[in-house]
Amino acid sequence: MYPNGLVRSKVAAGDAHIAVFVRNLRGGGLERVSLNLANELSRRGMQVDMVLAEADGVFLELLDPKIRVVDLNAPSLKGYTFGLSRYLRREKPKALLAQGEEAGVASIVARWLSRVPTRVVVSCHSTISQYVPRSQYFKVRFLPALMRLTYPAADHVVAVSSGVADDLAERVSLSRSQIHVIPNPSIPSDFLTLAPEKPAHRFFSSGLPVVVAVGSLVPAKDYPSLLEAFSMVLRHRDMRLIILGEGAERERLEGLISHLGIQDVVDLPGFVDPPWPFMAASSVFVLSSAWEGLPTVLVEALALGCRIVSTDCRNGPSEILEGGRHGELVPVGAPSEMAAAIVRALDRPLDGAAQKIRARDFMPAPCLNAYLPLLLPIKAAEPFMDLT
């Protein structure tokens, strides 16, 4: 636990000092967004601490070497709240950006315990009305109540999409006007120049269309609907499906794949980082989620110029795709409509230029420009503003 945990590199005195707090960097949209924000802050010359409940994960090595990593070594909410309090009392950063709903609760309580003037900005990524009732963790049921108790004390509350903001306002003691909407910096600064090589996966050498989906094997992603949709498509067109990700639903999904008799044309390779070569090589990228906040992977698909099919779930896909301008939108849990959309997408002309223009809205620079006035007093933020 801090200060005895891992601390990498020294702090340069005199710089604007900002801490980014997230539970870990093990992979996933929230973690990638935290990585992108921290790196962009560092790129602009700020003194950045990446504060982690547990300092592990595949994204650790992608942090700018100038960023200091602070390991609280405390996996529980109670543990990292007290660890964060000790960190704040010792380091006194000018601002703390809490990534995620639980991190927001911990950060606000930690500031109260530490009695420091650090500004706390909370970034909310989940649709609480969808996430909480479906969570397998009993403690999550108390999250809305904890948010109602603590969030009014935050300096600012940010939602990653308008839908998340609307949902948050309904369930937390905040008016909608108090919630800022700032999209996730879902893609790194150099993303639009990437040219991923085609993966060595056998499906890409078959000469057949390949559908790709990316995300943890969890109920929120509703992969059963995708598998049923894919089995319907196979009645008319021969193609392949790859789902990248790992999670508790693997056994159930493998059982459904076997039941549908599609085990020879579907592969679940597990977690792959980065997934971009698979996405770039896909014939169609599909997001089948039952709910989201602002799906990072959908922004990545836009930037890579993929043909896209997505559920019109709460929240994010319709905002990202601008109501279907950049991809097909289908109802949640509707395999037959998803199947028809996959077939349409295969024949749909791509407007790669328009997709890349839209993807720029989710790059670190414009997103951080929106965050800076919240994190720092305007006079401190002005020298770092970068409108490129």
mmCIF file of C-alpha atoms in Angstrom:
data_model
loop_
_atom_site.group_PDB
_atom_site.id
_atom_site.type_symbol
_atom_site.label_atom_id
_atom_site.label_comp_id
_atom_site.label_asym_id
_atom_site.label_seq_id
_atom_site.Cartn_x
_atom_site.Cartn_y
_atom_site.Cartn_z
ATOM 1 C CA MET A 1 0.000 0.000 0.000
ATOM 2 C CA TYR A 2 1.220 3.522 -0.795
ATOM 3 C CA PRO A 3 3.867 4.765 -0.057
ATOM 4 C CA ASN A 4 5.487 1.326 0.116
ATOM 5 C CA GLY A 5 4.201 0.191 -3.273
ATOM 6 C CA LEU A 6 5.745 0.621 -6.698
ATOM 7 C CA VAL A 7 6.685 4.194 -7.660
ATOM 8 C CA ARG A 8 8.356 4.709 -11.047
ATOM 9 C CA SER A 9 10.398 7.841 -11.913
ATOM 10 C CA LYS A 10 10.735 11.092 -10.003
ATOM 11 C CA VAL A 11 8.402 14.065 -9.973
ATOM 12 C CA ALA A 12 9.664 17.266 -11.580
ATOM 13 C CA ALA A 13 8.944 20.184 -9.257
ATOM 14 C CA GLY A 14 7.041 23.206 -10.478
ATOM 15 C CA ASP A 15 4.919 21.540 -13.148
ATOM 16 C CA ALA A 16 1.120 21.287 -13.075
ATOM 17 C CA HIS A 17 0.618 18.081 -11.100
ATOM 18 C CA ILE A 18 -2.321 15.884 -12.124
ATOM 19 C CA ALA A 19 -3.130 12.378 -10.893
ATOM 20 C CA VAL A 20 -5.172 9.907 -12.929
ATOM 21 C CA PHE A 21 -6.775 7.181 -10.815
ATOM 22 C CA VAL A 22 -8.025 3.890 -12.242
ATOM 23 C CA ARG A 23 -8.161 0.451 -10.647
ATOM 24 C CA ASN A 24 -5.631 -1.221 -12.974
ATOM 25 C CA LEU A 25 -4.347 -1.287 -16.553
ATOM 26 C CA ARG A 26 -5.233 -4.880 -17.408
ATOM 27 C CA GLY A 27 -6.895 -4.093 -20.717
ATOM 28 C CA GLY A 28 -10.318 -2.871 -21.775
ATOM 29 C CA GLY A 29 -11.909 0.383 -22.845
ATOM 30 C CA LEU A 30 -11.732 2.214 -19.511
ATOM 31 C CA GLU A 31 -8.085 1.296 -19.056
ATOM 32 C CA ARG A 32 -7.132 2.287 -22.615
ATOM 33 C CA VAL A 33 -8.868 5.643 -22.202
ATOM 34 C CA SER A 34 -6.967 6.250 -18.943
ATOM 35 C CA LEU A 35 -3.725 5.399 -20.732
ATOM 36 C CA ASN A 36 -4.472 7.802 -23.595
ATOM 37 C CA LEU A 37 -5.384 10.669 -21.259
ATOM 38 C CA ALA A 38 -2.319 10.213 -19.062
ATOM 39 C CA ASN A 39 0.000 10.076 -22.067
ATOM 40 C CA GLU A 40 -1.548 13.212 -23.581
ATOM 41 C CA LEU A 41 -1.193 15.102 -20.290
ATOM 42 C CA SER A 42 2.459 14.071 -20.138
ATOM 43 C CA ARG A 43 3.003 15.009 -23.790
ATOM 44 C CA ARG A 44 1.900 18.550 -22.945
ATOM 45 C CA GLY A 45 4.548 18.845 -20.261
ATOM 46 C CA MET A 46 2.492 18.178 -17.167
ATOM 47 C CA GLN A 47 3.609 16.224 -14.144
ATOM 48 C CA VAL A 48 1.436 13.096 -14.199
ATOM 49 C CA ASP A 49 0.905 10.334 -11.655
ATOM 50 C CA MET A 50 -0.901 7.181 -12.750
ATOM 51 C CA VAL A 51 -2.383 5.988 -9.464
ATOM 52 C CA LEU A 52 -3.532 2.364 -9.528
ATOM 53 C CA ALA A 53 -5.328 0.215 -6.977
ATOM 54 C CA GLU A 54 -3.188 -2.601 -8.390
ATOM 55 C CA ALA A 55 -0.250 -1.758 -10.648
ATOM 56 C CA ASP A 56 -0.554 -4.504 -13.206
ATOM 57 C CA GLY A 57 -1.868 -4.959 -16.718
ATOM 58 C CA VAL A 58 -0.819 -5.047 -20.341
ATOM 59 C CA PHE A 59 -1.056 -1.254 -20.719
ATOM 60 C CA LEU A 60 1.558 -0.462 -18.055
ATOM 61 C CA GLU A 61 4.377 -0.684 -20.577
ATOM 62 C CA LEU A 62 2.588 1.736 -22.911
ATOM 63 C CA LEU A 63 2.705 4.616 -20.425
ATOM 64 C CA ASP A 64 4.998 7.536 -21.228
ATOM 65 C CA PRO A 65 8.243 6.910 -19.271
ATOM 66 C CA LYS A 66 7.894 10.358 -17.685
ATOM 67 C CA ILE A 67 4.677 9.294 -15.942
ATOM 68 C CA ARG A 68 5.084 8.204 -12.343
ATOM 69 C CA VAL A 69 3.246 4.983 -11.476
ATOM 70 C CA VAL A 70 1.897 4.753 -7.926
ATOM 71 C CA ASP A 71 0.728 1.333 -6.748
ATOM 72 C CA LEU A 72 -1.763 1.447 -3.863
ATOM 73 C CA ASN A 73 -1.620 -2.362 -3.719
ATOM 74 C CA ALA A 74 -5.209 -2.483 -2.476
ATOM 75 C CA PRO A 75 -7.806 -4.320 -4.610
ATOM 76 C CA SER A 76 -10.865 -3.583 -2.423
ATOM 77 C CA LEU A 77 -12.882 -0.350 -2.451
ATOM 78 C CA LYS A 78 -12.156 0.230 1.235
ATOM 79 C CA GLY A 79 -8.450 -0.512 0.784
ATOM 80 C CA TYR A 80 -7.819 1.767 -2.158
ATOM 81 C CA THR A 81 -9.922 4.550 -0.651
ATOM 82 C CA PHE A 82 -7.606 4.711 2.365
ATOM 83 C CA GLY A 83 -4.544 4.232 0.147
ATOM 84 C CA LEU A 84 -5.664 7.086 -2.066
ATOM 85 C CA SER A 85 -6.206 9.271 1.011
ATOM 86 C CA ARG A 86 -2.612 8.690 2.110
ATOM 87 C CA TYR A 87 -1.367 9.462 -1.399
ATOM 88 C CA LEU A 88 -3.308 12.746 -1.526
ATOM 89 C CA ARG A 89 -2.097 13.812 1.908
ATOM 90 C CA ARG A 90 1.515 13.143 0.931
ATOM 91 C CA GLU A 91 1.637 14.384 -2.668
ATOM 92 C CA LYS A 92 -1.148 17.013 -2.843
ATOM 93 C CA PRO A 93 -1.659 17.008 -6.630
ATOM 94 C CA LYS A 94 -3.545 19.978 -8.039
ATOM 95 C CA ALA A 95 -6.176 17.689 -9.545
ATOM 96 C CA LEU A 96 -7.300 14.073 -9.438
ATOM 97 C CA LEU A 97 -9.145 12.547 -12.395
ATOM 98 C CA ALA A 98 -11.088 9.481 -11.241
ATOM 99 C CA GLN A 99 -11.875 7.045 -14.040
ATOM 100 C CA GLY A 100 -15.033 5.038 -13.395
ATOM 101 C CA GLU A 101 -17.927 5.166 -10.963
ATOM 102 C CA GLU A 102 -16.346 3.299 -8.026
ATOM 103 C CA ALA A 103 -13.110 5.237 -8.499
ATOM 104 C CA GLY A 104 -15.165 8.418 -8.224
ATOM 105 C CA VAL A 105 -16.678 7.376 -4.893
ATOM 106 C CA ALA A 106 -13.235 6.432 -3.539
ATOM 107 C CA SER A 107 -11.633 9.684 -4.727
ATOM 108 C CA ILE A 108 -14.230 11.949 -3.140
ATOM 109 C CA VAL A 109 -14.077 10.101 0.194
ATOM 110 C CA ALA A 110 -10.254 10.044 0.044
ATOM 111 C CA ARG A 111 -10.100 13.811 -0.427
ATOM 112 C CA TRP A 112 -12.427 14.306 2.548
ATOM 113 C CA LEU A 113 -10.244 12.031 4.691
ATOM 114 C CA SER A 114 -6.994 13.687 3.594
ATOM 115 C CA ARG A 115 -8.263 17.277 3.997
ATOM 116 C CA VAL A 116 -6.345 18.510 0.945
ATOM 117 C CA PRO A 117 -7.481 21.103 -1.644
ATOM 118 C CA THR A 118 -6.996 18.758 -4.622
ATOM 119 C CA ARG A 119 -9.708 19.196 -7.258
ATOM 120 C CA VAL A 120 -11.611 15.965 -7.946
ATOM 121 C CA VAL A 121 -13.092 15.341 -11.388
ATOM 122 C CA VAL A 122 -15.073 12.126 -11.807
ATOM 123 C CA SER A 123 -15.493 10.509 -15.232
ATOM 124 C CA CYS A 124 -18.474 8.134 -15.522
ATOM 125 C CA HIS A 125 -18.362 5.478 -18.220
ATOM 126 C CA SER A 126 -21.287 3.139 -17.474
ATOM 127 C CA THR A 127 -25.032 3.214 -17.923
ATOM 128 C CA ILE A 128 -25.866 2.658 -14.262
ATOM 129 C CA SER A 129 -29.483 1.632 -14.870
ATOM 130 C CA GLN A 130 -28.268 -1.242 -17.048
ATOM 131 C CA TYR A 131 -25.025 -2.180 -15.319
ATOM 132 C CA VAL A 132 -26.066 -2.341 -11.649
ATOM 133 C CA PRO A 133 -29.112 -4.692 -11.848
ATOM 134 C CA ARG A 134 -27.181 -7.155 -14.016
ATOM 135 C CA SER A 135 -23.948 -7.221 -12.018
ATOM 136 C CA GLN A 136 -22.971 -10.537 -10.458
ATOM 137 C CA TYR A 137 -21.350 -8.682 -7.549
ATOM 138 C CA PHE A 138 -23.685 -7.954 -4.643
ATOM 139 C CA LYS A 139 -21.669 -4.915 -3.529
ATOM 140 C CA VAL A 140 -22.404 -3.180 -6.845
ATOM 141 C CA ARG A 141 -26.072 -2.888 -5.786
ATOM 142 C CA PHE A 142 -24.983 -0.214 -3.299
ATOM 143 C CA LEU A 143 -23.119 1.837 -5.917
ATOM 144 C CA PRO A 144 -25.975 4.239 -6.844
ATOM 145 C CA ALA A 145 -26.532 5.073 -3.160
ATOM 146 C CA LEU A 146 -22.813 5.716 -2.646
ATOM 147 C CA MET A 147 -22.772 7.926 -5.726
ATOM 148 C CA ARG A 148 -25.748 9.928 -4.442
ATOM 149 C CA LEU A 149 -23.932 10.483 -1.156
ATOM 150 C CA THR A 150 -20.572 11.478 -2.622
ATOM 151 C CA TYR A 151 -20.885 12.879 -6.152
ATOM 152 C CA PRO A 152 -22.377 16.250 -5.131
ATOM 153 C CA ALA A 153 -19.023 16.926 -3.415
ATOM 154 C CA ALA A 154 -17.007 16.446 -6.625
ATOM 155 C CA ASP A 155 -15.653 19.567 -8.308
ATOM 156 C CA HIS A 156 -16.963 18.278 -11.619
ATOM 157 C CA VAL A 157 -18.749 15.169 -12.896
ATOM 158 C CA VAL A 158 -18.175 14.078 -16.494
ATOM 159 C CA ALA A 159 -20.146 11.547 -18.546
ATOM 160 C CA VAL A 160 -18.675 9.990 -21.676
ATOM 161 C CA SER A 161 -21.898 10.299 -23.684
ATOM 162 C CA SER A 162 -25.184 12.184 -23.527
ATOM 163 C CA GLY A 163 -26.997 8.943 -22.789
ATOM 164 C CA VAL A 164 -24.749 8.199 -19.821
ATOM 165 C CA ALA A 165 -25.279 11.771 -18.580
ATOM 166 C CA ASP A 166 -29.074 11.448 -18.803
ATOM 167 C CA ASP A 167 -28.989 8.125 -16.965
ATOM 168 C CA LEU A 168 -26.659 9.526 -14.306
ATOM 169 C CA ALA A 169 -28.889 12.536 -13.677
ATOM 170 C CA GLU A 170 -31.864 10.249 -13.076
ATOM 171 C CA ARG A 171 -30.056 8.178 -10.444
ATOM 172 C CA VAL A 172 -27.657 10.542 -8.675
ATOM 173 C CA SER A 173 -28.415 13.771 -6.804
ATOM 174 C CA LEU A 174 -27.221 15.984 -9.662
ATOM 175 C CA SER A 175 -29.085 18.065 -12.185
ATOM 176 C CA ARG A 176 -28.413 17.329 -15.839
ATOM 177 C CA SER A 177 -26.853 20.782 -16.229
ATOM 178 C CA GLN A 178 -24.189 19.871 -13.650
ATOM 179 C CA ILE A 179 -22.898 16.959 -15.737
ATOM 180 C CA HIS A 180 -20.341 17.677 -18.454
ATOM 181 C CA VAL A 181 -20.339 15.454 -21.547
ATOM 182 C CA ILE A 182 -16.824 14.755 -22.823
ATOM 183 C CA PRO A 183 -16.238 11.778 -25.127
ATOM 184 C CA ASN A 184 -13.533 9.285 -24.348
ATOM 185 C CA PRO A 185 -10.113 9.773 -25.951
ATOM 186 C CA SER A 186 -10.589 6.298 -27.356
ATOM 187 C CA ILE A 187 -7.727 6.250 -29.836
ATOM 188 C CA PRO A 188 -4.085 7.327 -29.391
ATOM 189 C CA SER A 189 -2.713 10.339 -31.233
ATOM 190 C CA ASP A 190 -1.028 8.292 -33.975
ATOM 191 C CA PHE A 191 -3.920 5.889 -34.526
ATOM 192 C CA LEU A 192 -5.084 7.249 -37.885
ATOM 193 C CA THR A 193 -1.645 6.593 -39.385
ATOM 194 C CA LEU A 194 -1.529 2.940 -38.347
ATOM 195 C CA ALA A 195 -1.300 0.312 -41.070
ATOM 196 C CA PRO A 196 -1.837 -3.005 -39.244
ATOM 197 C CA GLU A 197 -0.573 -6.157 -40.929
ATOM 198 C CA LYS A 198 -3.080 -8.885 -41.696
ATOM 199 C CA PRO A 199 -3.152 -11.435 -38.835
ATOM 200 C CA ALA A 200 -1.868 -14.947 -39.408
ATOM 201 C CA HIS A 201 -5.218 -16.422 -38.335
ATOM 202 C CA ARG A 202 -6.364 -19.203 -40.666
ATOM 203 C CA PHE A 203 -9.740 -17.584 -41.345
ATOM 204 C CA PHE A 204 -8.090 -14.698 -43.211
ATOM 205 C CA SER A 205 -6.466 -17.074 -45.691
ATOM 206 C CA SER A 206 -9.777 -18.751 -46.549
ATOM 207 C CA GLY A 207 -10.791 -16.110 -49.085
ATOM 208 C CA LEU A 208 -14.167 -15.822 -47.346
ATOM 209 C CA PRO A 209 -15.650 -12.798 -45.559
ATOM 210 C CA VAL A 210 -14.644 -12.607 -41.885
ATOM 211 C CA VAL A 211 -16.816 -10.991 -39.231
ATOM 212 C CA VAL A 212 -14.924 -9.733 -36.162
ATOM 213 C CA ALA A 213 -16.191 -8.750 -32.701
ATOM 214 C CA VAL A 214 -14.056 -7.512 -29.802
ATOM 215 C CA GLY A 215 -14.904 -7.407 -26.104
ATOM 216 C CA SER A 216 -14.929 -9.366 -22.874
ATOM 217 C CA LEU A 217 -17.026 -12.526 -22.821
ATOM 218 C CA VAL A 218 -19.595 -11.088 -20.424
ATOM 219 C CA PRO A 219 -23.409 -10.713 -20.500
ATOM 220 C CA ALA A 220 -23.224 -7.019 -21.454
ATOM 221 C CA LYS A 221 -21.780 -7.929 -24.863
ATOM 222 C CA ASP A 222 -24.709 -10.255 -25.702
ATOM 223 C CA TYR A 223 -22.646 -12.591 -27.856
ATOM 224 C CA PRO A 224 -25.454 -15.192 -27.937
ATOM 225 C CA SER A 225 -27.413 -12.815 -30.183
ATOM 226 C CA LEU A 226 -24.385 -12.409 -32.448
ATOM 227 C CA LEU A 227 -23.888 -16.180 -32.683
ATOM 228 C CA GLU A 228 -27.546 -16.719 -33.550
ATOM 229 C CA ALA A 229 -27.383 -13.941 -36.143
ATOM 230 C CA PHE A 230 -24.240 -15.435 -37.643
ATOM 231 C CA SER A 231 -25.843 -18.880 -37.916
ATOM 232 C CA MET A 232 -28.702 -17.243 -39.857
ATOM 233 C CA VAL A 233 -26.267 -15.530 -42.234
ATOM 234 C CA LEU A 234 -24.596 -18.888 -42.917
ATOM 235 C CA ARG A 235 -27.816 -20.172 -44.483
ATOM 236 C CA HIS A 236 -27.225 -17.747 -47.346
ATOM 237 C CA ARG A 237 -23.496 -16.906 -47.384
ATOM 238 C CA ASP A 238 -20.368 -18.738 -46.358
ATOM 239 C CA MET A 239 -18.213 -16.706 -43.978
ATOM 240 C CA ARG A 240 -16.264 -16.867 -40.723
ATOM 241 C CA LEU A 241 -16.566 -15.248 -37.275
ATOM 242 C CA ILE A 242 -13.829 -14.312 -34.781
ATOM 243 C CA ILE A 243 -14.675 -13.013 -31.297
ATOM 244 C CA LEU A 244 -11.667 -11.572 -29.458
ATOM 245 C CA GLY A 245 -11.932 -11.440 -25.684
ATOM 246 C CA GLU A 246 -11.982 -13.495 -22.520
ATOM 247 C CA GLY A 247 -14.431 -13.801 -19.647
ATOM 248 C CA ALA A 248 -16.838 -15.782 -17.533
ATOM 249 C CA GLU A 249 -19.230 -16.492 -20.424
ATOM 250 C CA ARG A 250 -16.736 -18.598 -22.414
ATOM 251 C CA GLU A 251 -18.165 -21.991 -21.447
ATOM 252 C CA ARG A 252 -21.726 -20.894 -22.172
ATOM 253 C CA LEU A 253 -20.747 -19.441 -25.545
ATOM 254 C CA GLU A 254 -18.786 -22.531 -26.540
ATOM 255 C CA GLY A 255 -21.850 -24.614 -25.674
ATOM 256 C CA LEU A 256 -24.051 -22.420 -27.869
ATOM 257 C CA ILE A 257 -21.549 -22.595 -30.729
ATOM 258 C CA SER A 258 -21.650 -26.390 -30.526
ATOM 259 C CA HIS A 259 -25.457 -26.417 -30.282
ATOM 260 C CA LEU A 260 -25.730 -24.257 -33.410
ATOM 261 C CA GLY A 261 -23.267 -26.515 -35.241
ATOM 262 C CA ILE A 262 -20.953 -23.649 -36.195
ATOM 263 C CA GLN A 263 -17.810 -24.712 -34.330
ATOM 264 C CA ASP A 264 -15.793 -25.025 -37.557
ATOM 265 C CA VAL A 265 -16.495 -21.461 -38.673
ATOM 266 C CA VAL A 266 -16.323 -19.572 -35.345
ATOM 267 C CA ASP A 267 -13.202 -18.982 -33.257
ATOM 268 C CA LEU A 268 -12.756 -17.509 -29.773
ATOM 269 C CA PRO A 269 -8.965 -16.938 -29.560
ATOM 270 C CA GLY A 270 -9.160 -15.100 -26.222
ATOM 271 C CA PHE A 271 -7.786 -11.674 -25.324
ATOM 272 C CA VAL A 272 -5.629 -10.153 -28.071
ATOM 273 C CA ASP A 273 -3.854 -6.828 -27.638
ATOM 274 C CA PRO A 274 -3.998 -4.851 -29.729
ATOM 275 C CA PRO A 275 -7.012 -6.208 -31.649
ATOM 276 C CA TRP A 276 -6.558 -3.680 -34.445
ATOM 277 C CA PRO A 277 -5.002 -6.009 -37.061
ATOM 278 C CA PHE A 278 -8.049 -8.302 -36.789
ATOM 279 C CA MET A 279 -10.428 -5.361 -36.985
ATOM 280 C CA ALA A 280 -8.668 -3.782 -39.966
ATOM 281 C CA ALA A 281 -8.697 -7.099 -41.836
ATOM 282 C CA SER A 282 -12.365 -7.824 -41.098
ATOM 283 C CA SER A 283 -15.084 -7.755 -43.722
ATOM 284 C CA VAL A 284 -17.558 -6.511 -41.105
ATOM 285 C CA PHE A 285 -17.028 -5.404 -37.512
ATOM 286 C CA VAL A 286 -19.952 -6.140 -35.173
ATOM 287 C CA LEU A 287 -20.812 -4.729 -31.747
ATOM 288 C CA SER A 288 -23.658 -6.801 -30.271
ATOM 289 C CA SER A 289 -23.849 -5.208 -26.807
ATOM 290 C CA ALA A 290 -26.986 -5.033 -24.683
ATOM 291 C CA TRP A 291 -25.651 -1.872 -23.045
ATOM 292 C CA GLU A 292 -22.537 0.308 -23.140
ATOM 293 C CA GLY A 293 -21.270 3.692 -21.988
ATOM 294 C CA LEU A 294 -19.229 4.859 -24.956
ATOM 295 C CA PRO A 295 -17.679 1.773 -26.582
ATOM 296 C CA THR A 296 -14.005 2.417 -27.330
ATOM 297 C CA VAL A 297 -13.841 -0.454 -29.773
ATOM 298 C CA LEU A 298 -16.517 1.141 -31.965
ATOM 299 C CA VAL A 299 -14.442 4.312 -32.273
ATOM 300 C CA GLU A 300 -11.424 2.168 -33.174
ATOM 301 C CA ALA A 301 -13.486 0.441 -35.870
ATOM 302 C CA LEU A 302 -14.428 3.858 -37.279
ATOM 303 C CA ALA A 303 -10.814 4.988 -37.374
ATOM 304 C CA LEU A 304 -9.733 1.751 -39.064
ATOM 305 C CA GLY A 305 -12.327 2.175 -41.813
ATOM 306 C CA CYS A 306 -14.322 -0.956 -40.965
ATOM 307 C CA ARG A 307 -17.784 -1.787 -42.233
ATOM 308 C CA ILE A 308 -19.776 -1.597 -39.007
ATOM 309 C CA VAL A 309 -22.895 -3.213 -37.584
ATOM 310 C CA SER A 310 -23.875 -2.235 -34.042
ATOM 311 C CA THR A 311 -26.805 -2.574 -31.721
ATOM 312 C CA ASP A 312 -28.534 0.708 -30.950
ATOM 313 C CA CYS A 313 -28.019 0.069 -27.244
ATOM 314 C CA ARG A 314 -27.846 2.473 -24.328
ATOM 315 C CA ASN A 315 -25.533 4.261 -24.621
ATOM 316 C CA GLY A 316 -23.013 5.434 -27.176
ATOM 317 C CA PRO A 317 -23.301 3.591 -30.506
ATOM 318 C CA SER A 318 -25.858 5.944 -32.042
ATOM 319 C CA GLU A 319 -23.844 8.968 -30.881
ATOM 320 C CA ILE A 320 -20.597 7.552 -32.277
ATOM 321 C CA LEU A 321 -22.140 6.489 -35.595
ATOM 322 C CA GLU A 322 -24.180 9.713 -35.841
ATOM 323 C CA GLY A 323 -27.512 7.935 -36.029
ATOM 324 C CA GLY A 324 -26.344 5.315 -38.529
ATOM 325 C CA ARG A 325 -24.411 7.560 -40.901
ATOM 326 C CA HIS A 326 -21.237 5.523 -40.401
ATOM 327 C CA GLY A 327 -22.678 2.040 -39.919
ATOM 328 C CA GLU A 328 -25.755 -0.118 -39.497
ATOM 329 C CA LEU A 329 -27.736 0.220 -36.239
ATOM 330 C CA VAL A 330 -30.026 -2.631 -35.151
ATOM 331 C CA PRO A 331 -32.198 -3.231 -32.067
ATOM 332 C CA VAL A 332 -30.738 -4.988 -29.035
ATOM 333 C CA GLY A 333 -31.369 -8.738 -28.873
ATOM 334 C CA ALA A 334 -32.663 -9.031 -32.450
ATOM 335 C CA PRO A 335 -30.582 -11.734 -34.219
ATOM 336 C CA SER A 336 -32.618 -11.730 -37.435
ATOM 337 C CA GLU A 337 -32.212 -7.978 -37.885
ATOM 338 C CA MET A 338 -28.518 -8.228 -37.065
ATOM 339 C CA ALA A 339 -28.119 -10.988 -39.660
ATOM 340 C CA ALA A 340 -29.755 -8.834 -42.333
ATOM 341 C CA ALA A 341 -27.558 -5.873 -41.364
ATOM 342 C CA ILE A 342 -24.377 -7.965 -41.658
ATOM 343 C CA VAL A 343 -25.342 -8.950 -45.200
ATOM 344 C CA ARG A 344 -26.156 -5.325 -46.084
ATOM 345 C CA ALA A 345 -22.869 -4.132 -44.620
ATOM 346 C CA LEU A 346 -20.892 -6.511 -46.831
ATOM 347 C CA ASP A 347 -22.301 -4.753 -49.892
ATOM 348 C CA ARG A 348 -22.298 -1.220 -48.442
ATOM 349 C CA PRO A 349 -19.827 1.251 -50.009
ATOM 350 C CA LEU A 350 -17.370 2.606 -47.470
ATOM 351 C CA ASP A 351 -16.810 6.308 -46.878
ATOM 352 C CA GLY A 352 -13.459 5.960 -45.154
ATOM 353 C CA ALA A 353 -12.723 9.688 -45.243
ATOM 354 C CA ALA A 354 -15.935 10.553 -43.386
ATOM 355 C CA GLN A 355 -15.259 7.826 -40.842
ATOM 356 C CA LYS A 356 -11.771 9.141 -40.093
ATOM 357 C CA ILE A 357 -13.069 12.698 -39.737
ATOM 358 C CA ARG A 358 -15.605 11.467 -37.197
ATOM 359 C CA ALA A 359 -12.944 9.418 -35.373
ATOM 360 C CA ARG A 360 -10.854 12.568 -34.813
ATOM 361 C CA ASP A 361 -13.463 13.733 -32.301
ATOM 362 C CA PHE A 362 -12.318 10.889 -30.038
ATOM 363 C CA MET A 363 -8.581 11.581 -30.131
ATOM 364 C CA PRO A 364 -6.719 12.681 -26.977
ATOM 365 C CA ALA A 365 -6.083 16.327 -27.963
ATOM 366 C CA PRO A 366 -9.697 17.556 -28.348
ATOM 367 C CA CYS A 367 -10.881 15.452 -25.406
ATOM 368 C CA LEU A 368 -8.156 16.777 -23.123
ATOM 369 C CA ASN A 369 -8.884 20.336 -24.234
ATOM 370 C CA ALA A 370 -12.357 19.835 -22.768
ATOM 371 C CA TYR A 371 -11.000 18.316 -19.543
ATOM 372 C CA LEU A 372 -8.314 20.899 -18.772
ATOM 373 C CA PRO A 373 -10.582 23.761 -17.629
ATOM 374 C CA LEU A 374 -12.186 21.307 -15.197
ATOM 375 C CA LEU A 375 -8.907 19.927 -13.867
ATOM 376 C CA LEU A 376 -6.982 23.179 -13.492
ATOM 377 C CA PRO A 377 -7.786 26.850 -12.925
ATOM 378 C CA ILE A 378 -7.882 28.527 -16.313
ATOM 379 C CA LYS A 379 -4.595 30.392 -15.817
ATOM 380 C CA ALA A 380 -2.837 27.111 -15.112
ATOM 381 C CA ALA A 381 -4.513 25.381 -18.035
ATOM 382 C CA GLU A 382 -3.898 28.050 -20.711
ATOM 383 C CA PRO A 383 -0.220 27.288 -21.451
ATOM 384 C CA PHE A 384 -1.109 23.664 -22.142
ATOM 385 C CA MET A 385 -4.071 24.187 -24.435
ATOM 386 C CA ASP A 386 -3.471 22.494 -27.769
ATOM 387 C CA LEU A 387 -6.158 22.736 -30.407
ATOM 388 C CA THR A 388 -4.457 20.453 -32.902
#
